[in-house]
Tab-separated table of C-alpha atoms and ligand atoms in Angstrom:
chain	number	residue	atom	x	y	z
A	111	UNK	CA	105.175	57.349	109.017
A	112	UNK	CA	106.289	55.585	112.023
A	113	UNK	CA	105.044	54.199	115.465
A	114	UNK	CA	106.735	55.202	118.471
A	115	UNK	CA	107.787	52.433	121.148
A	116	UNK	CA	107.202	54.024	124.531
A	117	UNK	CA	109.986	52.172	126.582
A	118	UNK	CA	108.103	50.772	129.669
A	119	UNK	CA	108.571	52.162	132.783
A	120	UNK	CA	109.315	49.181	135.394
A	121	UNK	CA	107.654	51.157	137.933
A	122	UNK	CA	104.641	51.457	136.513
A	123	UNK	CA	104.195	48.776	133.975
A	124	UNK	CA	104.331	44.893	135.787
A	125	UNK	CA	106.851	43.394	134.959
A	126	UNK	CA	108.862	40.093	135.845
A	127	UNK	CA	107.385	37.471	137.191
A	128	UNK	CA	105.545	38.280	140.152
A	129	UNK	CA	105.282	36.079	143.370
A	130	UNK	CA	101.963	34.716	143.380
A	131	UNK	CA	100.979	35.197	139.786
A	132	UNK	CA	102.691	33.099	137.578
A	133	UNK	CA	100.797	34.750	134.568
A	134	UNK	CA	102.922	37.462	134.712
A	135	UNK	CA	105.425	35.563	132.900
A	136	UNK	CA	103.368	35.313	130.217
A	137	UNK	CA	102.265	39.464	130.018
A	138	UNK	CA	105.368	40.789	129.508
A	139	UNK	CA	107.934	40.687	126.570
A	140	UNK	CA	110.551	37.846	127.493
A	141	UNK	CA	113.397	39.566	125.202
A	142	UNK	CA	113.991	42.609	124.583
A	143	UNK	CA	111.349	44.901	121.754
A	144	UNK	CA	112.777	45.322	117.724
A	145	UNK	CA	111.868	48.059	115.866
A	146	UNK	CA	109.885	47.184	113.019
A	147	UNK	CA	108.264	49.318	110.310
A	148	UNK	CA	104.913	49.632	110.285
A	149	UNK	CA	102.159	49.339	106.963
A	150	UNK	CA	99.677	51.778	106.582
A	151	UNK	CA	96.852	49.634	107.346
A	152	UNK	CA	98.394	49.312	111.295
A	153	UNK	CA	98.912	52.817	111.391
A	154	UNK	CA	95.654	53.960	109.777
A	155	UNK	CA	93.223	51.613	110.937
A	156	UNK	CA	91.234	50.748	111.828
A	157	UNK	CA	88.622	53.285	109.738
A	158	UNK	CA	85.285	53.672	111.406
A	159	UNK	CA	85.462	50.822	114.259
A	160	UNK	CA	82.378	51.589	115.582
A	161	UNK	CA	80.770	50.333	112.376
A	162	UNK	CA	82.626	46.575	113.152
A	163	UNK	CA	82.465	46.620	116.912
A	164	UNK	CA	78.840	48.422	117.507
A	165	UNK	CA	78.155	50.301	120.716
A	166	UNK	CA	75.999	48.513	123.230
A	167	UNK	CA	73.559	50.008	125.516
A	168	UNK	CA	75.184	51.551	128.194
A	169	UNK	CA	73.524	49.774	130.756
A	170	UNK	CA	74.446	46.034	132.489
A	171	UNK	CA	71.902	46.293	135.036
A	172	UNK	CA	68.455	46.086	133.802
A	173	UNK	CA	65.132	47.687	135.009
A	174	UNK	CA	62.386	46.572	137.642
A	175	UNK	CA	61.847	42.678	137.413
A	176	UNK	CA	64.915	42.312	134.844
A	177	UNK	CA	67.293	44.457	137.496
A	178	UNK	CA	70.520	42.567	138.047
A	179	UNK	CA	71.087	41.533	142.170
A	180	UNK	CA	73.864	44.009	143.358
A	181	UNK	CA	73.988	47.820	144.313
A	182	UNK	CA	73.920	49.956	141.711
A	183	UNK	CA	76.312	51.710	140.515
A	184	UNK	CA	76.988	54.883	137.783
A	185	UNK	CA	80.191	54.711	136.165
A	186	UNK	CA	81.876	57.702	134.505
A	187	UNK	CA	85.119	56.820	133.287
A	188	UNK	CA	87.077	59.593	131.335
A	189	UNK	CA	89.550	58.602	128.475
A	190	UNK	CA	92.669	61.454	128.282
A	191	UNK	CA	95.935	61.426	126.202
A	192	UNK	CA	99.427	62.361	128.572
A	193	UNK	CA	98.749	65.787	128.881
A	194	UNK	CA	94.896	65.097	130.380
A	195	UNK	CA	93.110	66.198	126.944
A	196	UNK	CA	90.212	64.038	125.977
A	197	UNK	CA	90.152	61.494	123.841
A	198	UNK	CA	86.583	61.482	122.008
A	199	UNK	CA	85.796	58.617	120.042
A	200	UNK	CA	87.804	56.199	121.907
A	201	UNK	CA	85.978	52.689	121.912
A	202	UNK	CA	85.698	51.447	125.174
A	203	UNK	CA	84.861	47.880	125.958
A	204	UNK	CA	84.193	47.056	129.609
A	205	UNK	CA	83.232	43.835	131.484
A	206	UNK	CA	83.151	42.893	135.318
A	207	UNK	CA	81.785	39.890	136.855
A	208	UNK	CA	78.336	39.956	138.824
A	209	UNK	CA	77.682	39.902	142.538
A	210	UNK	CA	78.333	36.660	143.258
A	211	UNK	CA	81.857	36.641	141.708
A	212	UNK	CA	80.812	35.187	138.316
A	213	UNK	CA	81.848	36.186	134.777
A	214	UNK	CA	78.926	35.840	131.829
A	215	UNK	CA	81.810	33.473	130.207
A	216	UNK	CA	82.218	30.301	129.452
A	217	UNK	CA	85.989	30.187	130.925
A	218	UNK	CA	84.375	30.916	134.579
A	219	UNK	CA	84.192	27.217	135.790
A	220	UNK	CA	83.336	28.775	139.525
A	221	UNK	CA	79.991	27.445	141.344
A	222	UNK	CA	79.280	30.854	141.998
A	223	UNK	CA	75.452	31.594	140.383
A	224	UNK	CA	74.835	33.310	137.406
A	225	UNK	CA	72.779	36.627	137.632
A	226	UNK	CA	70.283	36.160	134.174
A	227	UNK	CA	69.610	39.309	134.542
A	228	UNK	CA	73.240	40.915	134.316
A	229	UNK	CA	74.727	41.830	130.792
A	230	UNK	CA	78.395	41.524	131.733
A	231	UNK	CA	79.903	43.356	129.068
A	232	UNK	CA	79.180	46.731	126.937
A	233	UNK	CA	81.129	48.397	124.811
A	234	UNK	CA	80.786	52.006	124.588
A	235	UNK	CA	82.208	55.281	122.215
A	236	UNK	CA	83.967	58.145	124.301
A	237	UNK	CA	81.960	61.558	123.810
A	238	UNK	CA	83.671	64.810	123.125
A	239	UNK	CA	84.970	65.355	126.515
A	240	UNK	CA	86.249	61.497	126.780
A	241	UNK	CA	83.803	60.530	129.011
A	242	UNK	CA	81.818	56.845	128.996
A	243	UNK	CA	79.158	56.525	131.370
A	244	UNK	CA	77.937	52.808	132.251
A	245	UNK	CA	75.293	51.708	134.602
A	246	UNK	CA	75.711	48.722	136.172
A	247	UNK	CA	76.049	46.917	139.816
A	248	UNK	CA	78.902	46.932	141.458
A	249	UNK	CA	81.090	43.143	140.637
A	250	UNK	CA	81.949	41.134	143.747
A	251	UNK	CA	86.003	39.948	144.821
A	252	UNK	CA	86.340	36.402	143.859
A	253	UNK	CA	88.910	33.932	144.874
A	254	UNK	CA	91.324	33.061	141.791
A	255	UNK	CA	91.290	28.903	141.216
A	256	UNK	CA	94.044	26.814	142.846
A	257	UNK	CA	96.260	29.358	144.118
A	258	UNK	CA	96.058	29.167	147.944
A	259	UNK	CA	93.274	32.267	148.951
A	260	UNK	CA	94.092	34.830	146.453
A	261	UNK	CA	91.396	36.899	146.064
A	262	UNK	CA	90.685	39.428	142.868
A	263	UNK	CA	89.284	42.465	144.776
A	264	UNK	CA	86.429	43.699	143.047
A	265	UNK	CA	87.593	45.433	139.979
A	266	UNK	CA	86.686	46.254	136.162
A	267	UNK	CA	88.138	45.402	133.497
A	268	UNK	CA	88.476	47.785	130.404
A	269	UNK	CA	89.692	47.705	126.796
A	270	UNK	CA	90.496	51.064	125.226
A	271	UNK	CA	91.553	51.445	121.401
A	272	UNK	CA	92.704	54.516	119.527
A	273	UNK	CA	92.271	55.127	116.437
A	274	UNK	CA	94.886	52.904	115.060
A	275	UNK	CA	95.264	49.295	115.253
A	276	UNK	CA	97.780	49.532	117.594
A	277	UNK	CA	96.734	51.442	120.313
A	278	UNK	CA	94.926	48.932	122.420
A	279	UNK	CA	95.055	48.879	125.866
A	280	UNK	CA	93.719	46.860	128.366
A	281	UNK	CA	93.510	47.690	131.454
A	282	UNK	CA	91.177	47.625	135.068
A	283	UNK	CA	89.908	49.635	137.577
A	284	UNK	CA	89.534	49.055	141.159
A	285	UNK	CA	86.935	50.344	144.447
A	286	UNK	CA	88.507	52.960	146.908
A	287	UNK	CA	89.273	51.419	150.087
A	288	UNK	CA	88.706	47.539	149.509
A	289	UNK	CA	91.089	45.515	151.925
A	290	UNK	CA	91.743	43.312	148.998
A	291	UNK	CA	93.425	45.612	147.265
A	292	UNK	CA	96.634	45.799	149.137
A	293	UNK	CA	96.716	41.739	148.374
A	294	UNK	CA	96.017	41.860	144.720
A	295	UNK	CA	98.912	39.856	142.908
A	296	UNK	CA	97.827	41.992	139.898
A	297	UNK	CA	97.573	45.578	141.155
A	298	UNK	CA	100.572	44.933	143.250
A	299	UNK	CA	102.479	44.074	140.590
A	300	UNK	CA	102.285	47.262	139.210
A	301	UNK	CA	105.107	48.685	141.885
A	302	UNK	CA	104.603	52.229	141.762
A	303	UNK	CA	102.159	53.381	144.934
A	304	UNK	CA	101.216	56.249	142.301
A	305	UNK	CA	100.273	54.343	139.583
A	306	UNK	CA	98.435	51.955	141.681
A	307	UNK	CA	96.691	54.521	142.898
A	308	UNK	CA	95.527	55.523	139.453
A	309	UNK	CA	94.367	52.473	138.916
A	310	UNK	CA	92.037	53.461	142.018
A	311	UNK	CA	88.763	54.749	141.289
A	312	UNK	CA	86.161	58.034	143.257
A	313	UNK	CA	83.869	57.584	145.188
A	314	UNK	CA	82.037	60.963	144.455
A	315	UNK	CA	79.814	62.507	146.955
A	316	UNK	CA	76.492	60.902	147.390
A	317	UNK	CA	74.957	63.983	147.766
A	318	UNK	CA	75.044	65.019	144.267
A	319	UNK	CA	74.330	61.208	142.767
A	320	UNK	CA	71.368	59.667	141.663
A	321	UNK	CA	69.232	58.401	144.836
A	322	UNK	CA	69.432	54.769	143.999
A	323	UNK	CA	73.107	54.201	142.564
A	324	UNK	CA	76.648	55.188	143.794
A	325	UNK	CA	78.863	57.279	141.397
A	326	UNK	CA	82.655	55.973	140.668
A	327	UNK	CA	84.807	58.470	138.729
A	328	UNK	CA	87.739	56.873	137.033
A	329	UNK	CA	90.169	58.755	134.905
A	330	UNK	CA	92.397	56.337	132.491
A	331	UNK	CA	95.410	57.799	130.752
A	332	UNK	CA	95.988	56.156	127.657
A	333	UNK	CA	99.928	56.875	126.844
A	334	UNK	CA	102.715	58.560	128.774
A	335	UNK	CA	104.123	58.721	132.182
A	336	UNK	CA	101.197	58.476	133.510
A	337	UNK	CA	99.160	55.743	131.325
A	338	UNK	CA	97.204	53.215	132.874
A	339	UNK	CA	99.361	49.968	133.625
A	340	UNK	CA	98.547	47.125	131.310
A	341	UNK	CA	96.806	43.950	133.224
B	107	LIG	FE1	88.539	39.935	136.485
């Protein structure tokens, strides 16, 4: 049994060190990748995940007095292989700051104020047709410490594994028409318009949503041409 090394694509994977985010240096591989066998326990594991790493409720934003501040929003995020078939069973982890800009984590040293009331992170179990749904509010753009107005524009982050060990990937999504988006360091890094735009999620018409929430549709690829660029 072996693992496959997909060579990254330039275009759509970051890579380099990008003007303006000097982390970049430390995301991508500084020499070049070495084949190396595999054990069983990469390739087969990990066996029932979701028993580890339970699922969460798939809700961040709380009810009546315990609603998080924000507008709500419905996410429906579908997980396909390359050729668009679904990926059920696919353990999604997700996490987004609140509406002030803040993360539920201890690394967010900003004096932006916490929401007690927002959950920050779920992690969720693809169904049969790949699809997670979350409900949450939608996370604000925050400026990124001591680097001279960059803004993040607001985005979430997810975490997608497979069903072996090494078939993470971590990735985020972004809001349709944000100005902050043509800025990012991090989506711009990715230099591909395409696969930026991927990256990108749907509005979908308010018409057919619930009355209190806006609906994003996000599709994330999780190998291929066309997989979702690592960041
Ligand atoms: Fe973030």
């Amino acid at each position: 049994m072996s693992w496959k090394i997909e060579p990254r694509d330039p275009r759509t994977q970051s890579e380099g060190v990008v003007e303006g985010y000097e982390q970049t240096a430390r995301r991508w591989p500084s020499q070049s990748l070495v084949v190396r066998p595999h054990d069983v326990g990469e390739l087969s594991g990990p066996e029932r995940l979701e028993r580890r790493l339970p699922a969460s409720k798939a809700d961040l934003a709380g009810r009546g007095a315990s609603r998080a501040i924000g507008q709500l929003i419905h996410l429906r995020a579908r997980i396909v292989d390359e050729d668009g078939s679904p990926v059920p069973g696919a353990l999604v982890e997700i996490w987004h700051c609140n509406s002030a800009g803040k993360y539920r984590h201890a690394n967010d040293s900003s004096s932006s104020p916490e929401d007690p009331n927002f959950h920050g992170n779920a992690r969720l179990i693809a169904g049969d047709s790949g699809l997670v749904e979350l409900r949450t509010i939608k996370p604000a753009a925050y400026a990124v410490p001591d680097t001279g107005g960059w803004w993040r524009p607001p985005h979430i982050h997810f975490s997608v594994w497979g069903r072996a060990w090494l078939s993470r990937l971590v990735t985020q999504m972004f809001f349709p028409g944000d100005p902050l988006n043509e800025h990012d360091a991090i989506l711009n890094a990715v230099r591909d318009p395409e696969a930026r735009e991927r990256c990108i999620a749907r509005l979908a018409p308010t018409a057919r949503g619930p009355a209190d929430a806006l609906v994003y549709e996000y599709q994330l690829v999780v190998r291929g041409r066309k997989a979702a660029p690592r960041m």
